Amino acid sequence: MIDALAARPSRRRVLAGGALIVSFALAPRVLLAQTVQGAAAPPLPGSLKTEPMLDAWIRIDADGAITVFTGKAELGQGIATALIQLAAEELVVEPATIHLVTADTARTPNEGFTAGSHSMQDSGTAIMNAAAQARAILVKAAADRLQLAPERLKAEGGAVIAEDGRRVAYGELVAGAILHVRAAPRSDLIDPKNHRLIGKPWPRIDIPAKVTGGVAFVQDLRLPDMVHARVVWPPSYGATLKAVDSAPVETMPGVLKVVRNGSYLAVIAEREYQAIAAMRALADAAQWDETPTLPTEDELFSYLARQPSQLIPVRQDSGSPPPPVQSVAARYRRAYQMHGSIGPSCAVGLFRDDALTLWTHTQGVFPLRAAVAELLALAPEKVRCIQVQGSGCYGHNAADDAAADAALLARAFPGRPVRVQWMREQEHSWEPYGPAMLTEVSAGLDAAGKIAQWHYRVRSNEHSTRPGTAGNLMPAWHLAQPVALPVPKPIPLPEGGGDRNALPLYTIPFADIVYDFVPAMTLRVSALRGLGAYMNVFTIESFMDELALAAKADPVAFRLRHLEDPRARDVITLAAERFGWSNYRRQPGRGRGFAFARYKNLGAYAAVAVEAALEHETGRLRVIRAVAATDSGEAVNPDGIRNQIEGGILQSSSWTLYESVGFDRTRITSRDWSSYPILRFSAVPESVEVHVIDRPGQPFLGTGEATQGPTAGAIANALADAAGIRIRELPLTAERIKQAIGV
Amino acid sequence: MIELTVNGTPHRVDVDPATPLLYVLRDELRLNGAKFGCGLGQCGACTVMAEGEAIYSCLTPVAALQGRKITTVEGLGTADNPGPLQRAFIAEQAAQCGYCIAGMILRAQAMLQRNPSPSDGEIRAAMEPNLCRCGTHMRILRAIRRASNEMRTASAQNPTEARP
């Protein structure tokens, strides 16, 4: 990050300045030959598909310094550490010798968004292969220099070493841009048996600064001459600024400028607290026209059910299934839920010489650049977006909106860096929430107690309204020349959005699964960790228990009865075993629940077993312990995986037990942590165990979102086990439970 | 002009006396540890110690701290020489995004100074005001337990020097 602040020319700028052509000219012929790919060439691994040049990923300087570039962002999920482990493993150097540059439009490959648990499979795969290929090129170059066969040399500690002890440092071999070549489809990867780093728990590189007050977050940036800004947001969706007398605010201490553009109102001041005081005064002075545009909270689900929709088939088998011996049907609901980042969104913008630099905690620097360039009517190359960590986002929170604020305000106040941070109530009431959803499922069992047919419908808004265009940036809606939010397009399967994980992994002979996509938004929504998978897995896993009950089968055995994938069976068996499922002894007021999913049916496998305690008088449900088993393919940093899985279980517990965004006909009423309570220490489980099944040599499977759905299913199932009641509406609040058990 | 001692160093700051301590720490003294989270005393991201007590720096006007001793996470150690709680948080890898962590550490520090041998229940109760959104709670609890054990061992070995 410090590097990102330095003004030294970027690699790409150097290349753009003409060195690119020079390096091509200097590249050895044998390597240039690799740039010609046959039509039938197998695809390149991971993100090498979109950025095939090795030196876009790995740069080695003449002094031996190694820099690795990723288009993915560290969000606190530990990706930076895992990527360094991969590069260090394949380059045969110590991790501490590698400098990693993360998402920066001027320096790194474009890897889209850091989302969908894709970072390891996209960027991790690219970096591992690029590093292995770079090593092979360095070994070959050393072999040529020493006139030895490459087999008689090995890479170690930043040098290539011959059997006779002669040693050539990497830095001595990189002249002539030998890494400026296209990647090959296959790499000579180190045998997993010989891994020094991959598969070992490695301490996160970002933690020491975070526990000692280092510059760790975009919120911590203090650029020379930086000023502070705050925005006065409208009190509700669609509100317009009728009038504001800003004159008294303009004379407040430290105020440099009041910015008004249509209904967009902001203030810039020398010091942060001066900006806050001025923002409050401006908010008091502002008069808004508001319209009640929302349904009441009580009628939300009937309102959602009435909205026009498009039917998108997920799996529709033809023919007619055999009549079932037994049928079960149920409907489920999920409230709007928020990302609720602890630190409100923040960004710093600097507009100078008709160009904009943004420091932002966006998940996608390139899509943000496109959106901001459109917003400011600038050429994209005049906008540089540098990702710096923010508070955990868990999806599309207000990070991009704050970046748009910084862009607008930096242009209004050029020459000095403008830092803007949202206030708590702004983040709570304007962030894009995880959508409210409705699901409807019915299934028939055959005489053997197996699922014979399955009918499923999920109704939802789309789960991504991320940038790419100016209209995705909320500030753009309020300008004098507003840009409207484009109608969201459904994310196609197999990833899916609202229909993510709508298709169960279970063996079902006849299925009819449809995504009932609602284009029009009620509350502002976008990607929240897991997208539709949270609700779809909650539904499927709740319903699997309802079916198991009908079939008089044990829930774990019932799941295994419908699973062929051995890796799915392994995580279920392991979680059940470590939980003590088969010899569980019930205590009064307690219950156990189990759930499983493979994220997107192509990411990590995760099984979660929980024991929960129900306090009868209050209806309060508490998770006492959770045991999870996961298979993320080859585990690069097992402790990183455990941290993500533990965090996912606790966060999903919080969503599942407490969280729902409140609103009235006009305004969002969840405006702080008292009106939107989340998990606190007193309700944290006594223990959370995570067992990682490592699969050395297997592809990386995205992990970060894998337990959001299974945790919800397991908790609902534990409640059903403890109290004999099935609640099919998220969240499972104490109030709702009390009502259901009749206290 | 307001005088306060932060991490052992006396400072005189020229700000509006109503300014919450948080902004004095971050903007005047250029310390990163205390974070803005809610400005309402609901999340604890801004927690620091004043005379050994955990306080919400986002709510406390700097004028109320005239002459008092403030400790932030920067006062407990450095990345090269971390203090016991910082070491324990690193050892347990007790952070995901880490935005809440400095506040967690200060809240735990205040508790351990008051009660060097807390029970698990006492740790949870003491940490109740502080929110973590990443779900790092289990590791945070383990780190506090580890630091408490380490501090007690150190204090038994060297009763005059060791203090939390």
Short mmCIF file of N, CA, C and O in Angstrom, two decimals, chain A residues 260-364:
data_model
loop_
_atom_site.label_atom_id
_atom_site.label_comp_id
_atom_site.label_asym_id
_atom_site.label_seq_id
_atom_site.Cartn_x
_atom_site.Cartn_y
_atom_site.Cartn_z
N ARG A 260 -22.98 21.55 -4.04
CA ARG A 260 -24.34 21.13 -4.32
C ARG A 260 -24.48 20.87 -5.80
O ARG A 260 -24.07 21.69 -6.63
N ASN A 261 -25.04 19.75 -6.13
CA ASN A 261 -25.26 19.37 -7.52
C ASN A 261 -26.58 18.61 -7.54
O ASN A 261 -26.64 17.45 -7.18
N GLY A 262 -27.66 19.32 -7.88
CA GLY A 262 -28.98 18.70 -7.80
C GLY A 262 -29.32 18.40 -6.36
O GLY A 262 -29.31 19.29 -5.51
N SER A 263 -29.59 17.13 -6.07
CA SER A 263 -29.89 16.74 -4.69
C SER A 263 -28.66 16.19 -3.99
O SER A 263 -28.77 15.58 -2.92
N TYR A 264 -27.53 16.36 -4.62
CA TYR A 264 -26.28 15.90 -4.02
C TYR A 264 -25.67 17.06 -3.25
O TYR A 264 -25.41 18.13 -3.81
N LEU A 265 -25.47 16.84 -1.95
CA LEU A 265 -25.05 17.92 -1.06
C LEU A 265 -23.90 17.43 -0.20
O LEU A 265 -24.00 16.37 0.44
N ALA A 266 -22.80 18.19 -0.19
CA ALA A 266 -21.63 17.74 0.56
C ALA A 266 -20.85 18.96 1.02
O ALA A 266 -21.07 20.08 0.55
N VAL A 267 -19.93 18.69 1.95
CA VAL A 267 -19.11 19.78 2.46
C VAL A 267 -17.67 19.30 2.60
O VAL A 267 -17.42 18.14 2.92
N ILE A 268 -16.76 20.21 2.32
CA ILE A 268 -15.33 19.91 2.43
C ILE A 268 -14.73 20.85 3.45
O ILE A 268 -15.00 22.06 3.43
N ALA A 269 -13.94 20.29 4.38
CA ALA A 269 -13.34 21.10 5.43
C ALA A 269 -11.89 20.68 5.66
O ALA A 269 -11.47 19.61 5.22
N GLU A 270 -11.16 21.53 6.38
CA GLU A 270 -9.74 21.22 6.64
C GLU A 270 -9.60 19.98 7.51
O GLU A 270 -8.77 19.13 7.27
N ARG A 271 -10.41 19.91 8.58
CA ARG A 271 -10.27 18.81 9.53
C ARG A 271 -11.53 17.95 9.50
O ARG A 271 -12.62 18.44 9.16
N GLU A 272 -11.36 16.72 9.94
CA GLU A 272 -12.47 15.78 9.83
C GLU A 272 -13.66 16.19 10.68
O GLU A 272 -14.80 16.15 10.23
N TYR A 273 -13.39 16.57 11.93
CA TYR A 273 -14.54 16.88 12.78
C TYR A 273 -15.23 18.17 12.36
O TYR A 273 -16.42 18.33 12.55
N GLN A 274 -14.46 19.04 11.73
CA GLN A 274 -15.08 20.25 11.17
C GLN A 274 -16.04 19.87 10.04
O GLN A 274 -17.13 20.45 9.90
N ALA A 275 -15.63 18.89 9.26
CA ALA A 275 -16.49 18.44 8.16
C ALA A 275 -17.77 17.81 8.73
O ALA A 275 -18.87 18.00 8.19
N ILE A 276 -17.63 17.08 9.83
CA ILE A 276 -18.81 16.44 10.43
C ILE A 276 -19.76 17.50 11.00
O ILE A 276 -20.98 17.45 10.80
N ALA A 277 -19.18 18.46 11.70
CA ALA A 277 -20.02 19.52 12.28
C ALA A 277 -20.74 20.28 11.16
O ALA A 277 -21.94 20.58 11.26
N ALA A 278 -20.04 20.54 10.08
CA ALA A 278 -20.65 21.27 8.96
C ALA A 278 -21.71 20.40 8.27
O ALA A 278 -22.77 20.91 7.87
N MET A 279 -21.45 19.11 8.17
CA MET A 279 -22.43 18.20 7.58
C MET A 279 -23.73 18.22 8.39
O MET A 279 -24.83 18.25 7.83
N ARG A 280 -23.57 18.22 9.72
CA ARG A 280 -24.78 18.23 10.57
C ARG A 280 -25.56 19.53 10.39
O ARG A 280 -26.80 19.52 10.30
N ALA A 281 -24.83 20.63 10.31
CA ALA A 281 -25.51 21.92 10.12
C ALA A 281 -26.21 21.96 8.77
O ALA A 281 -27.34 22.45 8.65
N LEU A 282 -25.55 21.41 7.75
CA LEU A 282 -26.16 21.37 6.41
C LEU A 282 -27.40 20.49 6.41
O LEU A 282 -28.41 20.81 5.79
N ALA A 283 -27.30 19.37 7.10
CA ALA A 283 -28.44 18.44 7.17
C ALA A 283 -29.62 19.12 7.84
O ALA A 283 -30.77 18.96 7.41
N ASP A 284 -29.33 19.92 8.87
CA ASP A 284 -30.41 20.65 9.55
C ASP A 284 -31.04 21.68 8.63
O ASP A 284 -32.23 21.96 8.71
N ALA A 285 -30.21 22.27 7.77
CA ALA A 285 -30.70 23.34 6.90
C ALA A 285 -31.41 22.80 5.65
O ALA A 285 -32.15 23.53 5.00
N ALA A 286 -31.17 21.55 5.32
CA ALA A 286 -31.70 21.01 4.06
C ALA A 286 -33.18 20.67 4.20
O ALA A 286 -33.61 20.11 5.21
N GLN A 287 -33.94 21.02 3.18
CA GLN A 287 -35.36 20.63 3.13
C GLN A 287 -35.57 19.67 1.96
O GLN A 287 -35.14 19.95 0.84
N TRP A 288 -36.22 18.58 2.25
CA TRP A 288 -36.35 17.52 1.25
C TRP A 288 -37.80 17.27 0.90
O TRP A 288 -38.68 17.39 1.75
N ASP A 289 -38.02 16.89 -0.32
CA ASP A 289 -39.32 16.35 -0.72
C ASP A 289 -39.21 14.83 -0.71
O ASP A 289 -38.36 14.26 -1.39
N GLU A 290 -40.06 14.20 0.08
CA GLU A 290 -40.02 12.74 0.18
C GLU A 290 -41.35 12.15 -0.25
O GLU A 290 -42.40 12.76 -0.04
N THR A 291 -41.28 10.98 -0.81
CA THR A 291 -42.49 10.29 -1.24
C THR A 291 -42.49 8.90 -0.63
O THR A 291 -41.45 8.23 -0.67
N PRO A 292 -43.63 8.48 -0.11
CA PRO A 292 -43.67 7.09 0.36
C PRO A 292 -43.70 6.13 -0.83
O PRO A 292 -44.68 6.12 -1.58
N THR A 293 -42.64 5.40 -1.03
CA THR A 293 -42.55 4.52 -2.21
C THR A 293 -42.52 3.05 -1.82
O THR A 293 -42.54 2.19 -2.68
N LEU A 294 -42.45 2.78 -0.51
CA LEU A 294 -42.21 1.40 -0.08
C LEU A 294 -43.50 0.75 0.43
O LEU A 294 -44.38 1.45 0.91
N PRO A 295 -43.55 -0.55 0.35
CA PRO A 295 -44.64 -1.25 1.04
C PRO A 295 -44.35 -1.17 2.53
O PRO A 295 -43.24 -0.81 2.94
N THR A 296 -45.33 -1.50 3.38
CA THR A 296 -45.00 -1.59 4.80
C THR A 296 -44.20 -2.86 5.00
O THR A 296 -44.23 -3.78 4.18
N GLU A 297 -43.50 -2.91 6.12
CA GLU A 297 -42.68 -4.09 6.41
C GLU A 297 -43.56 -5.35 6.48
O GLU A 297 -43.17 -6.41 6.01
N ASP A 298 -44.76 -5.18 7.05
CA ASP A 298 -45.65 -6.32 7.21
C ASP A 298 -46.11 -6.92 5.89
O ASP A 298 -46.34 -8.12 5.79
N GLU A 299 -46.26 -6.05 4.89
CA GLU A 299 -46.78 -6.58 3.62
C GLU A 299 -45.66 -6.85 2.62
O GLU A 299 -45.92 -7.08 1.44
N LEU A 300 -44.42 -6.84 3.09
CA LEU A 300 -43.30 -7.00 2.17
C LEU A 300 -43.43 -8.24 1.28
O LEU A 300 -43.27 -8.17 0.07
N PHE A 301 -43.72 -9.38 1.90
CA PHE A 301 -43.65 -10.61 1.12
C PHE A 301 -44.81 -10.73 0.13
O PHE A 301 -44.64 -11.24 -0.98
N SER A 302 -45.98 -10.22 0.51
CA SER A 302 -47.08 -10.25 -0.47
C SER A 302 -46.79 -9.25 -1.60
O SER A 302 -47.09 -9.50 -2.76
N TYR A 303 -46.15 -8.15 -1.22
CA TYR A 303 -45.75 -7.15 -2.23
C TYR A 303 -44.74 -7.77 -3.20
O TYR A 303 -44.88 -7.67 -4.42
N LEU A 304 -43.74 -8.44 -2.63
CA LEU A 304 -42.71 -9.07 -3.46
C LEU A 304 -43.34 -10.13 -4.37
O LEU A 304 -42.99 -10.25 -5.54
N ALA A 305 -44.31 -10.85 -3.84
CA ALA A 305 -44.96 -11.90 -4.63
C ALA A 305 -45.75 -11.33 -5.80
O ALA A 305 -45.97 -12.00 -6.79
N ARG A 306 -46.17 -10.06 -5.69
CA ARG A 306 -46.97 -9.44 -6.75
C ARG A 306 -46.13 -8.79 -7.84
O ARG A 306 -46.65 -8.39 -8.88
N GLN A 307 -44.85 -8.60 -7.60
CA GLN A 307 -44.03 -7.86 -8.56
C GLN A 307 -43.88 -8.64 -9.87
O GLN A 307 -43.77 -9.86 -9.86
N PRO A 308 -43.87 -7.91 -11.00
CA PRO A 308 -43.65 -8.59 -12.29
C PRO A 308 -42.31 -9.32 -12.27
O PRO A 308 -41.35 -8.84 -11.66
N SER A 309 -42.29 -10.46 -12.93
CA SER A 309 -41.07 -11.26 -12.87
C SER A 309 -40.81 -11.95 -14.20
O SER A 309 -41.67 -11.96 -15.09
N GLN A 310 -39.62 -12.51 -14.31
CA GLN A 310 -39.27 -13.32 -15.47
C GLN A 310 -38.90 -14.70 -14.97
O GLN A 310 -38.15 -14.82 -14.00
N LEU A 311 -39.39 -15.72 -15.65
CA LEU A 311 -39.08 -17.09 -15.22
C LEU A 311 -37.81 -17.56 -15.94
O LEU A 311 -37.72 -17.50 -17.17
N ILE A 312 -36.86 -18.00 -15.15
CA ILE A 312 -35.60 -18.50 -15.71
C ILE A 312 -35.43 -19.96 -15.28
O ILE A 312 -35.34 -20.23 -14.08
N PRO A 313 -35.45 -20.88 -16.24
CA PRO A 313 -35.33 -22.28 -15.83
C PRO A 313 -33.95 -22.59 -15.29
O PRO A 313 -32.94 -22.12 -15.83
N VAL A 314 -33.91 -23.34 -14.21
CA VAL A 314 -32.64 -23.79 -13.64
C VAL A 314 -32.43 -25.26 -14.02
O VAL A 314 -31.40 -25.65 -14.53
N ARG A 315 -33.43 -26.05 -13.77
CA ARG A 315 -33.44 -27.44 -14.26
C ARG A 315 -34.90 -27.83 -14.44
O ARG A 315 -35.66 -27.79 -13.49
N GLN A 316 -35.25 -28.17 -15.65
CA GLN A 316 -36.63 -28.58 -15.90
C GLN A 316 -36.61 -29.88 -16.67
O GLN A 316 -36.37 -29.91 -17.87
N ASP A 317 -36.86 -30.96 -15.96
CA ASP A 317 -36.87 -32.27 -16.60
C ASP A 317 -38.16 -32.43 -17.38
O ASP A 317 -39.20 -31.93 -16.97
N SER A 318 -38.06 -33.14 -18.49
CA SER A 318 -39.27 -33.35 -19.28
C SER A 318 -39.94 -34.66 -18.86
O SER A 318 -39.36 -35.46 -18.14
N GLY A 319 -41.15 -34.83 -19.31
CA GLY A 319 -41.90 -36.02 -18.95
C GLY A 319 -42.61 -35.81 -17.63
O GLY A 319 -42.65 -34.70 -17.10
N SER A 320 -43.21 -36.85 -17.13
CA SER A 320 -43.91 -36.71 -15.85
C SER A 320 -43.36 -37.75 -14.88
O SER A 320 -43.12 -38.90 -15.24
N PRO A 321 -43.15 -37.32 -13.65
CA PRO A 321 -42.57 -38.22 -12.66
C PRO A 321 -43.59 -39.23 -12.16
O PRO A 321 -44.80 -38.99 -12.28
N PRO A 322 -43.14 -40.34 -11.60
CA PRO A 322 -44.08 -41.30 -11.02
C PRO A 322 -44.79 -40.68 -9.83
O PRO A 322 -44.22 -39.84 -9.15
N PRO A 323 -46.04 -41.05 -9.58
CA PRO A 323 -46.75 -40.46 -8.44
C PRO A 323 -46.05 -40.80 -7.13
O PRO A 323 -45.62 -41.94 -6.94
N PRO A 324 -45.91 -39.83 -6.26
CA PRO A 324 -45.17 -40.07 -5.02
C PRO A 324 -45.99 -40.87 -4.01
O PRO A 324 -47.21 -40.84 -4.03
N VAL A 325 -45.28 -41.54 -3.15
CA VAL A 325 -45.91 -42.26 -2.04
C VAL A 325 -46.28 -41.27 -0.94
O VAL A 325 -47.27 -41.43 -0.24
N GLN A 326 -45.44 -40.24 -0.83
CA GLN A 326 -45.63 -39.25 0.23
C GLN A 326 -45.17 -37.90 -0.30
O GLN A 326 -44.13 -37.83 -0.97
N SER A 327 -45.91 -36.84 -0.01
CA SER A 327 -45.52 -35.52 -0.51
C SER A 327 -45.36 -34.53 0.65
O SER A 327 -46.09 -34.60 1.63
N VAL A 328 -44.43 -33.62 0.47
CA VAL A 328 -44.20 -32.57 1.46
C VAL A 328 -44.05 -31.26 0.69
O VAL A 328 -43.46 -31.24 -0.40
N ALA A 329 -44.57 -30.18 1.24
CA ALA A 329 -44.43 -28.88 0.59
C ALA A 329 -44.23 -27.80 1.64
O ALA A 329 -44.72 -27.93 2.77
N ALA A 330 -43.48 -26.79 1.30
CA ALA A 330 -43.25 -25.70 2.26
C ALA A 330 -42.83 -24.43 1.52
O ALA A 330 -42.37 -24.48 0.38
N ARG A 331 -43.05 -23.30 2.21
CA ARG A 331 -42.60 -22.01 1.67
C ARG A 331 -41.72 -21.33 2.71
O ARG A 331 -41.98 -21.43 3.90
N TYR A 332 -40.74 -20.62 2.22
CA TYR A 332 -39.77 -19.97 3.11
C TYR A 332 -39.59 -18.51 2.70
O TYR A 332 -39.82 -18.14 1.56
N ARG A 333 -39.15 -17.71 3.69
CA ARG A 333 -38.94 -16.29 3.44
C ARG A 333 -37.62 -15.83 4.04
O ARG A 333 -37.19 -16.34 5.07
N ARG A 334 -37.08 -14.85 3.41
CA ARG A 334 -35.87 -14.23 3.95
C ARG A 334 -35.99 -12.71 3.86
O ARG A 334 -36.30 -12.16 2.81
N ALA A 335 -35.73 -12.05 4.98
CA ALA A 335 -35.80 -10.58 5.03
C ALA A 335 -34.58 -9.97 4.34
O ALA A 335 -33.61 -10.65 4.06
N TYR A 336 -34.67 -8.66 4.07
CA TYR A 336 -33.48 -7.93 3.64
C TYR A 336 -32.46 -7.95 4.78
O TYR A 336 -32.82 -7.78 5.95
N GLN A 337 -31.21 -8.15 4.41
CA GLN A 337 -30.16 -8.15 5.43
C GLN A 337 -28.98 -7.32 4.93
O GLN A 337 -28.76 -7.22 3.72
N MET A 338 -28.25 -6.74 5.86
CA MET A 338 -27.21 -5.80 5.41
C MET A 338 -25.79 -6.33 5.62
O MET A 338 -25.56 -7.25 6.40
N HIS A 339 -24.88 -5.73 4.86
CA HIS A 339 -23.47 -6.07 5.02
C HIS A 339 -23.00 -5.63 6.40
O HIS A 339 -22.30 -6.35 7.08
N GLY A 340 -23.38 -4.42 6.76
CA GLY A 340 -23.08 -3.91 8.09
C GLY A 340 -21.60 -3.87 8.41
O GLY A 340 -21.18 -4.33 9.47
N SER A 341 -20.82 -3.31 7.52
CA SER A 341 -19.39 -3.18 7.81
C SER A 341 -19.21 -2.34 9.06
O SER A 341 -19.92 -1.35 9.26
N ILE A 342 -18.25 -2.73 9.90
CA ILE A 342 -18.03 -2.01 11.15
C ILE A 342 -17.49 -0.60 10.88
O ILE A 342 -17.84 0.35 11.57
N GLY A 343 -16.65 -0.48 9.89
CA GLY A 343 -16.15 0.84 9.51
C GLY A 343 -16.94 1.35 8.33
O GLY A 343 -16.95 0.72 7.27
N PRO A 344 -17.61 2.49 8.46
CA PRO A 344 -18.33 3.03 7.30
C PRO A 344 -17.38 3.26 6.11
O PRO A 344 -16.18 3.50 6.29
N SER A 345 -17.95 3.20 4.92
CA SER A 345 -17.14 3.26 3.70
C SER A 345 -16.39 4.57 3.59
O SER A 345 -16.85 5.61 4.07
N CYS A 346 -15.28 4.50 2.91
CA CYS A 346 -14.34 5.62 2.87
C CYS A 346 -13.57 5.58 1.55
O CYS A 346 -13.40 4.51 0.97
N ALA A 347 -13.15 6.72 1.09
CA ALA A 347 -12.27 6.78 -0.07
C ALA A 347 -11.54 8.10 -0.05
O ALA A 347 -11.97 9.06 0.60
N VAL A 348 -10.42 8.13 -0.77
CA VAL A 348 -9.66 9.37 -0.93
C VAL A 348 -9.52 9.60 -2.43
O VAL A 348 -9.19 8.66 -3.18
N GLY A 349 -9.79 10.82 -2.86
CA GLY A 349 -9.64 11.15 -4.27
C GLY A 349 -8.72 12.34 -4.45
O GLY A 349 -8.71 13.24 -3.61
N LEU A 350 -7.95 12.31 -5.51
CA LEU A 350 -7.10 13.46 -5.84
C LEU A 350 -7.27 13.76 -7.32
O LEU A 350 -7.00 12.91 -8.18
N PHE A 351 -7.79 14.95 -7.61
CA PHE A 351 -7.98 15.38 -9.00
C PHE A 351 -6.92 16.42 -9.32
O PHE A 351 -6.86 17.47 -8.70
N ARG A 352 -6.06 16.07 -10.25
CA ARG A 352 -4.96 16.98 -10.58
C ARG A 352 -4.60 16.78 -12.04
O ARG A 352 -4.59 15.64 -12.52
N ASP A 353 -4.34 17.85 -12.76
CA ASP A 353 -3.96 17.79 -14.17
C ASP A 353 -4.97 16.97 -14.98
O ASP A 353 -4.59 16.10 -15.78
N ASP A 354 -6.24 17.22 -14.73
CA ASP A 354 -7.31 16.55 -15.47
C ASP A 354 -7.32 15.04 -15.32
O ASP A 354 -7.83 14.32 -16.17
N ALA A 355 -6.70 14.56 -14.26
CA ALA A 355 -6.72 13.12 -14.03
C ALA A 355 -7.07 12.87 -12.57
O ALA A 355 -6.80 13.69 -11.70
N LEU A 356 -7.69 11.72 -12.34
CA LEU A 356 -8.19 11.40 -11.02
C LEU A 356 -7.50 10.14 -10.49
O LEU A 356 -7.40 9.14 -11.21
N THR A 357 -7.05 10.21 -9.23
CA THR A 357 -6.59 9.00 -8.56
C THR A 357 -7.52 8.75 -7.38
O THR A 357 -7.82 9.67 -6.61
N LEU A 358 -7.97 7.51 -7.27
CA LEU A 358 -8.86 7.14 -6.17
C LEU A 358 -8.24 6.02 -5.35
O LEU A 358 -7.80 5.01 -5.92
N TRP A 359 -8.21 6.21 -4.04
CA TRP A 359 -7.84 5.13 -3.12
C TRP A 359 -9.14 4.62 -2.53
O TRP A 359 -9.90 5.41 -1.92
N THR A 360 -9.41 3.38 -2.72
CA THR A 360 -10.75 2.88 -2.46
C THR A 360 -10.71 1.44 -1.98
O THR A 360 -9.80 0.70 -2.35
N HIS A 361 -11.71 1.07 -1.17
CA HIS A 361 -11.78 -0.34 -0.77
C HIS A 361 -12.79 -1.10 -1.63
O HIS A 361 -13.37 -2.09 -1.19
N THR A 362 -12.95 -0.67 -2.85
CA THR A 362 -13.80 -1.39 -3.81
C THR A 362 -13.34 -2.84 -3.97
O THR A 362 -12.17 -3.15 -3.78
N GLN A 363 -14.26 -3.69 -4.38
CA GLN A 363 -13.89 -5.06 -4.72
C GLN A 363 -13.49 -5.18 -6.18
O GLN A 363 -13.10 -6.26 -6.62
N GLY A 364 -13.64 -4.11 -6.97
CA GLY A 364 -13.32 -4.21 -8.39
C GLY A 364 -12.79 -2.89 -8.92
O GLY A 364 -13.56 -2.02 -9.32
#
